[in-house]
Short mmCIF file of C-alpha atoms in Angstrom, two decimals:
data_model
loop_
_atom_site.label_atom_id
_atom_site.label_comp_id
_atom_site.label_asym_id
_atom_site.label_seq_id
_atom_site.Cartn_x
_atom_site.Cartn_y
_atom_site.Cartn_z
CA MET L 1393 6.18 18.26 24.07
CA THR L 1394 7.17 17.12 21.04
CA THR L 1395 5.74 14.16 19.75
CA PRO L 1396 4.06 15.16 16.75
CA SER L 1397 0.10 13.81 16.79
CA SER L 1398 -2.25 13.05 14.07
CA LEU L 1399 -6.16 13.06 14.19
CA ARG L 1400 -6.49 10.06 14.54
CA GLU L 1401 -10.20 9.64 16.82
CA ASP L 1402 -8.45 8.05 19.53
CA ASP L 1403 -5.60 10.50 20.80
CA GLU L 1404 -6.16 13.77 21.96
CA MET L 1405 -4.21 16.57 20.13
CA ALA L 1406 -0.90 17.52 21.05
CA PRO L 1407 -0.46 21.28 22.16
CA GLN L 1408 2.36 21.01 19.36
CA THR L 1409 1.79 19.06 16.41
CA ARG L 1410 4.20 19.81 13.29
CA GLY L 1411 3.92 19.97 9.51
CA ILE L 1412 1.50 19.03 7.68
CA VAL L 1413 -0.31 17.50 10.82
CA GLU L 1414 -0.27 21.37 12.39
CA GLU L 1415 -2.37 22.42 9.54
CA LEU L 1416 -4.70 19.82 9.83
CA VAL L 1417 -5.76 20.58 13.19
CA ARG L 1418 -5.62 24.57 12.10
CA ASP L 1419 -7.14 23.55 9.47
CA ASP L 1420 -11.37 24.40 10.03
CA PHE L 1421 -12.32 20.74 8.38
CA GLY L 1422 -11.05 19.99 12.11
CA ARG L 1423 -11.42 16.82 13.63
CA LYS L 1424 -13.68 18.41 16.50
CA LYS L 1425 -15.82 20.01 14.15
CA PHE L 1426 -15.38 16.25 12.25
CA LEU L 1427 -16.75 14.88 15.16
CA LYS L 1428 -19.36 17.39 15.64
CA ALA L 1429 -20.59 16.77 12.30
CA VAL L 1430 -20.44 13.45 12.53
CA GLY L 1431 -22.91 13.55 15.50
CA THR L 1432 -25.64 15.10 12.76
CA ALA L 1433 -24.55 13.73 9.70
CA GLY L 1434 -26.22 10.99 8.84
CA ALA L 1435 -23.12 8.14 8.59
CA ALA L 1436 -26.14 5.97 8.47
CA SER L 1437 -27.04 6.73 4.69
CA PHE L 1438 -23.66 4.89 3.81
CA GLY L 1439 -23.90 1.63 5.92
CA ALA L 1440 -25.28 -0.09 3.44
CA PHE L 1441 -21.96 0.44 1.28
CA VAL L 1442 -20.18 0.48 3.96
CA LEU L 1443 -21.50 -3.09 4.41
CA ALA L 1444 -21.04 -4.89 0.77
CA ALA L 1445 -17.09 -2.84 1.22
CA CYS L 1446 -16.61 -5.90 3.30
CA GLY L 1447 -18.51 -8.03 2.24
CA SER L 1448 -21.44 -8.58 3.88
CA SER L 1449 -24.07 -11.12 2.77
CA SER L 1450 -26.59 -9.20 3.27
CA SER L 1451 -25.78 -6.42 1.95
CA THR L 1452 -26.73 -7.38 -1.38
CA THR L 1453 -30.38 -6.61 -0.64
CA THR L 1454 -29.86 -3.46 0.58
CA THR L 1455 -27.82 -2.38 -1.89
CA LYS L 1456 -29.87 -3.65 -5.25
CA THR L 1457 -30.98 -1.18 -7.39
CA SER L 1458 -32.46 -1.23 -10.46
CA THR L 1459 -28.53 -1.53 -12.00
CA PRO L 1460 -28.71 -5.08 -14.74
CA THR L 1461 -26.40 -7.32 -12.95
CA PRO L 1462 -23.22 -7.33 -14.50
CA ALA L 1463 -22.28 -10.63 -16.69
CA PRO L 1464 -21.63 -14.10 -14.74
CA THR L 1465 -17.44 -14.55 -14.19
CA PRO L 1466 -16.66 -17.30 -16.56
CA ALA L 1467 -14.71 -20.37 -15.13
CA GLY L 1468 -10.42 -19.03 -14.58
CA ALA L 1469 -11.24 -15.54 -14.95
CA SER L 1470 -11.20 -12.93 -12.71
CA VAL L 1471 -13.48 -10.30 -13.85
CA PRO L 1472 -17.35 -10.55 -15.57
CA ALA L 1473 -16.60 -11.23 -19.31
CA SER L 1474 -18.19 -8.55 -20.19
CA PHE L 1475 -14.76 -6.34 -19.52
CA GLY L 1476 -12.81 -8.23 -21.96
CA SER L 1477 -10.87 -11.63 -21.06
CA GLY L 1478 -6.94 -11.96 -19.56
CA ASP L 1479 -4.90 -8.84 -18.98
CA VAL L 1480 -7.09 -6.21 -21.14
CA GLY L 1481 -10.60 -7.82 -18.48
CA ILE L 1482 -8.82 -7.02 -15.20
CA LEU L 1483 -7.72 -3.61 -17.01
CA ASN L 1484 -10.81 -3.01 -18.10
CA TYR L 1485 -12.60 -3.69 -14.43
CA ALA L 1486 -9.56 -0.90 -13.22
CA LEU L 1487 -10.73 1.24 -14.71
CA THR L 1488 -14.11 1.14 -14.15
CA LEU L 1489 -13.43 1.37 -10.91
CA GLU L 1490 -10.46 3.96 -11.04
CA TYR L 1491 -13.14 6.02 -13.73
CA LEU L 1492 -15.44 6.51 -10.71
CA GLU L 1493 -12.90 6.82 -8.07
CA ASP L 1494 -11.99 10.03 -10.57
CA GLN L 1495 -15.39 11.36 -10.77
CA PHE L 1496 -15.67 11.09 -7.10
CA TYR L 1497 -12.44 13.11 -6.45
CA ALA L 1498 -13.60 15.69 -9.05
CA LYS L 1499 -17.23 16.22 -7.41
CA VAL L 1500 -15.59 16.62 -4.22
CA VAL L 1501 -13.31 19.16 -5.40
CA ALA L 1502 -15.75 21.15 -7.10
CA ALA L 1503 -17.84 20.70 -3.79
CA LYS L 1504 -14.27 22.59 -2.11
CA LEU L 1505 -15.80 21.04 1.37
CA PHE L 1506 -12.42 21.38 2.61
CA SER L 1507 -9.50 23.51 2.42
CA GLY L 1508 -5.89 23.91 3.88
CA ALA L 1509 -4.26 20.99 4.43
CA VAL L 1510 -7.11 18.43 3.57
CA GLY L 1511 -7.97 20.08 0.61
CA SER L 1512 -4.85 20.22 -0.46
CA LEU L 1513 -4.44 16.30 0.13
CA VAL L 1514 -7.76 15.98 -1.40
CA SER L 1515 -7.20 17.33 -5.21
CA GLU L 1516 -3.67 15.41 -4.63
CA PHE L 1517 -5.72 11.90 -4.84
CA ALA L 1518 -8.26 13.63 -7.38
CA TYR L 1519 -4.90 13.85 -9.13
CA GLN L 1520 -3.32 10.63 -8.42
CA GLU L 1521 -6.95 8.89 -9.99
CA VAL L 1522 -7.01 10.87 -12.99
CA GLN L 1523 -3.30 9.73 -13.60
CA HIS L 1524 -4.54 5.98 -13.16
CA VAL L 1525 -6.90 6.54 -15.33
CA ALA L 1526 -4.48 7.67 -17.87
CA ALA L 1527 -2.12 4.61 -17.52
CA ILE L 1528 -4.65 2.19 -17.77
CA HIS L 1529 -6.67 3.64 -20.22
CA ALA L 1530 -3.14 3.51 -22.07
CA THR L 1531 -2.35 0.10 -21.72
CA VAL L 1532 -5.50 -1.30 -22.75
CA LEU L 1533 -5.31 0.11 -26.26
CA LYS L 1534 -1.48 -0.99 -26.11
CA LEU L 1535 -2.63 -4.02 -25.76
CA GLY L 1536 -4.76 -4.03 -28.62
CA GLY L 1537 -7.72 -4.24 -26.20
CA THR L 1538 -10.96 -1.61 -25.81
CA PRO L 1539 -11.35 0.37 -23.34
CA ALA L 1540 -14.35 -0.10 -20.78
CA ALA L 1541 -16.60 2.65 -21.49
CA LYS L 1542 -16.37 5.23 -18.52
CA PRO L 1543 -19.35 5.38 -16.06
CA THR L 1544 -21.31 7.96 -14.86
CA GLY L 1545 -21.19 7.93 -11.02
CA LYS L 1546 -23.38 9.11 -8.64
CA PHE L 1547 -21.83 10.11 -4.98
CA PRO L 1548 -24.19 11.80 -2.53
CA ILE L 1549 -21.24 14.52 -1.84
CA THR L 1550 -23.31 16.51 1.66
CA THR L 1551 -21.05 17.07 4.41
CA ALA L 1552 -17.35 17.18 4.80
CA ALA L 1553 -17.65 14.23 7.53
CA ALA L 1554 -20.21 11.85 5.22
CA VAL L 1555 -17.69 12.94 2.30
CA ALA L 1556 -14.62 11.91 3.73
CA LYS L 1557 -15.97 8.16 4.96
CA LEU L 1558 -17.17 7.01 2.13
CA ALA L 1559 -13.68 8.27 0.05
CA TYR L 1560 -11.95 6.52 2.92
CA THR L 1561 -14.27 3.12 2.45
CA VAL L 1562 -13.52 3.75 -1.26
CA GLU L 1563 -10.37 3.78 -1.32
CA ASN L 1564 -10.48 0.71 0.60
CA LEU L 1565 -12.48 -0.88 -1.37
CA GLY L 1566 -9.88 -0.14 -4.26
CA ALA L 1567 -7.57 -1.22 -2.53
CA SER L 1568 -8.80 -4.92 -2.33
CA ALA L 1569 -9.89 -4.19 -5.70
CA TYR L 1570 -6.44 -4.09 -7.16
CA LEU L 1571 -4.93 -6.98 -4.42
CA GLY L 1572 -8.13 -9.61 -5.75
CA GLN L 1573 -7.15 -9.59 -9.15
CA ALA L 1574 -2.99 -9.55 -8.23
CA GLY L 1575 -2.91 -13.81 -8.99
CA TYR L 1576 -4.71 -13.35 -12.26
CA ILE L 1577 -2.25 -10.90 -14.40
CA THR L 1578 0.41 -12.61 -16.60
CA SER L 1579 2.16 -9.75 -17.65
CA PRO L 1580 5.13 -8.95 -15.54
CA ASP L 1581 4.70 -5.62 -16.65
CA VAL L 1582 1.50 -4.92 -16.21
CA LEU L 1583 1.30 -7.03 -12.91
CA ALA L 1584 4.43 -3.96 -11.72
CA ALA L 1585 1.49 -0.98 -13.08
CA ALA L 1586 -1.39 -2.49 -10.87
CA LEU L 1587 1.10 -3.86 -7.86
CA SER L 1588 2.32 0.86 -8.00
CA ILE L 1589 -1.24 1.93 -7.88
CA HIS L 1590 -2.24 -0.69 -5.81
CA THR L 1591 -0.24 0.39 -2.41
CA VAL L 1592 -1.00 4.27 -3.64
CA GLU L 1593 -4.36 3.50 -3.10
CA ALA L 1594 -3.82 2.46 0.96
CA ARG L 1595 -1.92 4.80 0.95
CA HIS L 1596 -4.95 7.18 0.19
CA ALA L 1597 -7.35 4.90 2.72
CA ALA L 1598 -4.20 5.04 5.38
CA THR L 1599 -4.88 9.11 5.14
CA LEU L 1600 -8.26 8.95 4.91
CA ALA L 1601 -8.28 6.95 8.11
CA THR L 1602 -6.86 9.79 9.88
CA LEU L 1603 -9.80 11.97 9.70
CA VAL L 1604 -13.01 9.38 10.08
CA PRO L 1605 -13.78 9.07 13.69
CA GLY L 1606 -12.74 4.71 13.91
CA GLY L 1607 -10.75 5.12 11.00
CA HIS L 1608 -8.20 2.98 11.08
CA VAL L 1609 -4.67 3.31 9.58
CA THR L 1610 -4.57 -1.26 8.85
CA PRO L 1611 -8.34 -1.60 9.34
CA THR L 1612 -7.26 -5.15 8.94
CA GLY L 1613 -4.29 -5.53 10.81
CA ALA L 1614 -1.16 -6.69 9.65
CA PHE L 1615 -2.65 -8.93 6.27
CA ALA L 1616 -4.49 -6.43 3.29
CA LYS L 1617 -7.84 -8.42 2.11
CA PRO L 1618 -8.66 -8.66 -1.56
CA ALA L 1619 -12.27 -8.65 -2.40
CA ASP L 1620 -13.35 -10.52 -5.64
CA SER L 1621 -15.04 -8.59 -8.62
CA ALA L 1622 -18.60 -9.89 -8.00
CA THR L 1623 -18.35 -8.16 -4.20
CA VAL L 1624 -16.58 -5.18 -5.28
CA LEU L 1625 -19.24 -4.57 -8.37
CA ALA L 1626 -22.17 -5.16 -5.66
CA ALA L 1627 -20.62 -2.78 -3.67
CA VAL L 1628 -20.14 0.31 -6.13
CA LYS L 1629 -23.30 -0.67 -7.88
CA PRO L 1630 -25.38 2.33 -5.93
CA PHE L 1631 -22.77 4.88 -7.21
CA ILE L 1632 -23.27 4.44 -10.47
CA ALA L 1633 -25.95 5.98 -12.43
CA MET F 349 12.49 -2.62 -16.00
CA ILE F 350 11.72 -6.04 -15.72
CA THR F 351 13.64 -7.44 -18.38
CA ASP F 352 16.34 -5.20 -17.41
CA ARG F 353 16.74 -7.92 -14.58
CA LEU F 354 17.13 -11.16 -16.49
CA ALA F 355 19.99 -9.22 -18.36
CA ASN F 356 22.30 -12.11 -17.15
CA PRO F 357 20.20 -15.26 -17.98
CA GLU F 358 23.45 -17.94 -17.98
CA LEU F 359 24.17 -17.09 -14.87
CA VAL F 360 21.28 -18.73 -13.90
CA GLU F 361 22.25 -22.30 -14.16
CA CYS F 362 26.33 -21.44 -12.54
CA GLU F 363 26.27 -23.20 -9.22
CA VAL F 364 28.43 -21.69 -6.33
CA GLY F 365 29.32 -24.46 -3.93
CA GLY F 366 26.69 -27.01 -4.41
CA VAL F 367 23.22 -24.22 -4.91
CA THR F 368 22.38 -21.79 -7.40
CA ARG F 369 24.22 -18.90 -8.35
CA ALA F 370 21.27 -16.82 -7.44
CA SER F 371 20.44 -18.59 -4.01
CA PHE F 372 23.79 -19.00 -2.89
CA ILE F 373 24.34 -15.05 -3.71
CA LEU F 374 21.03 -13.64 -2.20
CA ARG F 375 21.06 -15.55 0.74
CA GLY F 376 24.87 -14.15 1.61
CA ALA F 377 23.97 -10.72 0.42
CA LEU F 378 24.09 -8.70 3.27
CA ALA F 379 26.41 -11.20 5.45
CA ALA F 380 28.85 -10.82 2.58
CA GLY F 381 27.57 -6.67 2.16
CA ALA F 382 28.27 -6.30 6.04
CA VAL F 383 32.19 -7.66 4.86
CA TYR F 384 33.18 -5.85 1.89
CA GLY F 385 30.68 -3.36 1.09
CA THR F 386 27.16 -3.05 -0.88
CA ALA F 387 29.73 -2.06 -3.82
CA ALA F 388 31.24 -5.06 -4.30
CA VAL F 389 28.37 -7.42 -3.75
CA ALA F 390 25.67 -5.13 -5.73
CA PRO F 391 27.14 -6.26 -8.25
CA PHE F 392 26.38 -10.13 -8.10
CA VAL F 393 23.08 -9.70 -6.75
CA SER F 394 22.16 -7.43 -9.87
CA SER F 395 23.67 -10.82 -12.08
CA ALA F 396 21.55 -13.55 -9.90
CA LEU F 397 18.06 -11.69 -10.12
CA GLY F 398 16.92 -13.05 -13.57
CA ALA F 399 17.57 -16.40 -11.46
CA THR F 400 16.20 -15.46 -7.92
CA THR F 401 13.71 -18.36 -7.05
CA ASP F 402 10.59 -17.88 -4.61
CA LEU F 403 12.68 -18.74 -1.96
CA ASP F 404 15.31 -15.83 -2.34
CA ILE F 405 12.87 -13.61 -2.95
CA LEU F 406 10.85 -14.83 0.42
CA ASN F 407 14.23 -14.63 1.90
CA PHE F 408 14.91 -11.58 1.20
CA ALA F 409 12.08 -9.54 1.94
CA LEU F 410 12.00 -11.61 6.14
CA THR F 411 15.45 -9.73 6.16
CA LEU F 412 13.28 -6.82 5.70
CA GLU F 413 10.94 -8.01 7.77
CA TYR F 414 12.50 -8.04 10.56
CA LEU F 415 14.67 -5.17 10.49
CA GLU F 416 11.30 -3.60 10.46
CA THR F 417 10.26 -5.35 13.48
CA ASP F 418 12.83 -4.55 15.26
CA PHE F 419 12.95 -0.91 14.45
CA TYR F 420 9.81 -0.45 16.19
CA GLN F 421 9.71 -3.13 18.93
CA VAL F 422 13.52 -2.65 20.20
CA LYS F 423 14.85 1.26 18.92
CA ALA F 424 11.31 2.78 18.94
CA LYS F 425 11.42 1.88 22.93
CA THR F 426 15.07 4.32 23.42
CA VAL F 427 13.39 7.33 21.53
CA GLY F 428 11.15 8.69 23.90
CA LEU F 429 8.33 8.07 21.64
CA THR F 430 4.39 8.87 23.01
CA GLY F 431 0.84 9.75 21.69
CA VAL F 432 0.29 9.14 18.52
CA ALA F 433 3.29 8.02 17.56
CA ALA F 434 4.37 5.95 20.37
CA HIS F 435 0.65 4.20 19.43
CA ASP F 436 1.53 3.40 15.78
CA ALA F 437 4.92 2.68 16.67
CA ALA F 438 3.35 -0.94 18.96
CA ASN F 439 0.96 -1.39 16.04
CA PHE F 440 2.73 -1.23 13.82
CA GLY F 441 5.61 -3.42 15.33
CA MET F 442 2.81 -6.10 15.71
CA GLU F 443 2.16 -5.96 12.43
CA GLU F 444 6.24 -6.51 11.03
CA ALA F 445 6.30 -9.51 13.66
CA ALA F 446 3.44 -11.03 12.22
CA HIS F 447 4.98 -10.58 8.58
CA VAL F 448 7.36 -12.33 10.27
CA ALA F 449 6.38 -15.19 11.23
CA ALA F 450 3.95 -15.20 8.00
CA LEU F 451 7.51 -15.55 5.86
CA THR F 452 8.71 -17.71 8.17
CA SER F 453 6.43 -20.08 8.12
CA ALA F 454 5.84 -19.83 4.27
CA ILE F 455 9.88 -20.28 3.61
CA ARG F 456 9.66 -23.64 5.72
CA ALA F 457 6.23 -24.67 4.05
CA ALA F 458 8.48 -24.18 0.25
CA GLY F 459 10.80 -26.25 1.77
CA GLY F 460 13.65 -23.53 2.79
CA THR F 461 15.16 -22.02 5.37
CA PRO F 462 14.58 -18.75 6.82
CA ALA F 463 17.68 -16.80 6.56
CA PRO F 464 19.15 -15.70 10.31
CA LYS F 465 17.70 -12.64 11.87
CA PRO F 466 20.78 -10.07 11.29
CA THR F 467 22.12 -7.24 13.58
CA PHE F 468 20.93 -3.96 12.72
CA VAL F 469 21.79 -0.31 13.76
CA PHE F 470 19.83 2.75 13.45
CA PRO F 471 21.38 5.43 14.27
CA VAL F 472 18.87 7.51 15.30
CA LYS F 473 18.60 9.17 19.44
CA THR F 474 14.86 11.15 19.16
CA ALA F 475 11.33 10.24 18.38
CA THR F 476 11.79 12.88 15.56
CA GLU F 477 14.98 11.22 13.72
CA PHE F 478 13.45 7.73 14.88
CA LEU F 479 10.20 9.25 13.00
CA GLY F 480 12.17 9.93 10.15
CA LEU F 481 13.69 6.81 9.77
CA ALA F 482 10.51 4.99 10.07
CA TYR F 483 8.94 6.48 6.85
CA THR F 484 12.27 5.70 5.09
CA VAL F 485 12.38 2.24 5.87
CA GLU F 486 8.86 1.49 5.24
CA ASN F 487 8.25 3.41 1.30
CA LEU F 488 11.60 1.19 0.95
CA GLY F 489 9.73 -1.71 2.24
CA VAL F 490 6.89 -0.71 -0.32
CA SER F 491 9.16 -0.57 -3.22
CA ALA F 492 11.16 -3.41 -2.19
CA TYR F 493 7.73 -5.66 -2.75
CA ASN F 494 6.12 -3.60 -5.48
CA GLY F 495 9.99 -4.73 -7.27
CA ALA F 496 9.98 -9.14 -6.08
CA GLY F 497 6.43 -8.72 -7.09
CA PRO F 498 6.31 -9.46 -10.39
CA LEU F 499 9.28 -12.11 -9.64
CA LEU F 500 7.33 -14.16 -8.11
CA LYS F 501 6.58 -17.49 -9.49
CA SER F 502 4.18 -18.82 -6.67
CA LYS F 503 0.80 -16.77 -7.04
CA ALA F 504 -0.28 -17.66 -3.45
CA LEU F 505 3.14 -15.70 -2.84
CA LEU F 506 2.20 -12.80 -4.70
CA GLY F 507 -1.33 -12.56 -3.08
CA ALA F 508 0.64 -12.59 0.52
CA ALA F 509 3.31 -10.09 -0.24
CA GLY F 510 0.19 -8.34 -2.06
CA SER F 511 -1.44 -8.15 0.63
CA ILE F 512 1.74 -7.59 3.33
CA VAL F 513 3.00 -4.89 1.13
CA GLN F 514 -0.64 -2.85 0.88
CA VAL F 515 0.35 -2.78 4.86
CA GLU F 516 2.81 -1.52 4.45
CA ALA F 517 2.20 1.33 2.48
CA ARG F 518 -0.31 2.06 4.98
CA HIS F 519 2.63 3.07 7.22
CA ALA F 520 4.44 5.29 5.28
CA ALA F 521 1.10 7.29 4.79
CA ALA F 522 0.24 7.12 8.25
CA ILE F 523 4.13 7.93 9.09
CA GLY F 524 4.21 10.49 6.51
CA LEU F 525 1.15 12.19 7.57
CA LEU F 526 2.77 12.86 11.07
CA ILE F 527 6.10 14.43 10.17
CA GLY F 528 4.48 16.25 7.73
CA LYS F 529 6.35 14.58 4.76
CA SER F 530 3.81 13.18 1.76
CA PRO F 531 1.58 10.55 2.22
CA THR F 532 2.36 9.60 -1.20
CA PRO F 533 5.97 10.28 -2.05
CA SER F 534 5.75 8.85 -5.96
CA GLY F 535 3.08 10.53 -6.62
CA GLY F 536 -0.28 8.21 -8.84
CA PHE F 537 2.70 5.45 -9.31
CA ASP F 538 4.52 4.58 -6.61
CA GLU F 539 7.87 2.98 -6.69
CA ALA F 540 9.79 -0.31 -7.52
CA LYS F 541 13.19 -0.91 -6.50
CA THR F 542 15.66 -4.04 -7.59
CA MET F 543 16.84 -6.16 -4.97
CA THR F 544 19.89 -4.66 -5.69
CA GLU F 545 18.72 -1.06 -4.58
CA VAL F 546 17.05 -2.16 -1.85
CA LEU F 547 20.06 -4.05 -0.14
CA ALA F 548 22.78 -0.51 -1.11
CA ALA F 549 19.57 1.26 0.88
CA ALA F 550 19.25 -0.95 3.51
CA LYS F 551 23.12 -1.36 4.02
CA PRO F 552 24.13 1.39 6.90
CA LEU F 553 21.42 -0.49 8.94
CA ILE F 554 22.89 -3.69 9.08
CA LYS F 555 25.86 -4.48 11.67
#
């Protein structure tokens, strides 16, 4: 049997796997350990976040924190006025999300929860989020705007299984956040940049899907779903100190 | 990058046989490319891009989706896929077929005529070769949508294209992991290709 396999939970490991998949399998952070870990790690503690990311209306109560509610989104705008208007506002909203992803991955890398091929991928993704922050920050300045302040993130960095699941959720949320803004961007150059980041977040999400029990490469099937800024900001609220 | 495509705006109003040069050229590009070779067609396509209509882009995307659907739903059955690869090909094939259906109805809704489905030829025999080509094709699809997206005038269509390209990127990453290639081959920023570049890359797969 020469067919490659993956860490997809509903599949058995092929005895002969290749390349990165092979490394993933051999990794001490392999699928079986993963499944075992998830059984004991409190996946439920992320339930509220996952619900919020899915836009469930019931999640607003469970994710409520003392963080002040962002200013309402003005009519015709796609992000709260506090981020700025037009493309600058959208970029600052994206910058805020990228700052959070950046800090999240930095903490994950520092915690050394992952090793081997998975560790390499996580480090790669971490670096790519840093690049997104830098690019968006520079673009805001180029457009004459003031870059959004860096939020202080707080993330539950516990077990590898829980962190992978959180990363999967965060990346899916990020991808849907970009998709939700595409139609509001006016500059073709800003749109091109946003699209090029959007699909990288999707690639991250799909990669993490293979590590998470019950993860799906395409969780919403043939068509990815956008998320508006209110949904996204409510979902990330618990992760801002 | 975007402005490069507007290099020949004077061609916008040219007409060939009663249709705009842009739509004529793009609609006929794949067929003409098959006859004359991409090198002959590419410059015309490039000239036309500044004037590309949403319908042209949708038909361009439809052609790529036809290709992907055929690849996963027909070719995949001949290369002996098993396990995760077979599972993925089946799922991805259904998703590509859904893209074909969505683009076809979007084209009709916009008053256009869906491009005919070309005949494809995929030079792969084994599962390994198939997955290698799948990785190439999916990444090409991502760069095609990302390149064409900013040219779309309709925000609704942009949203639809964005929704599709995200799925193509997910496919590409999953296939990459299966074959030991990077899930993010362009690093932090995915490539955007012009339609000319995409057509040139797809040309060997079109009979």
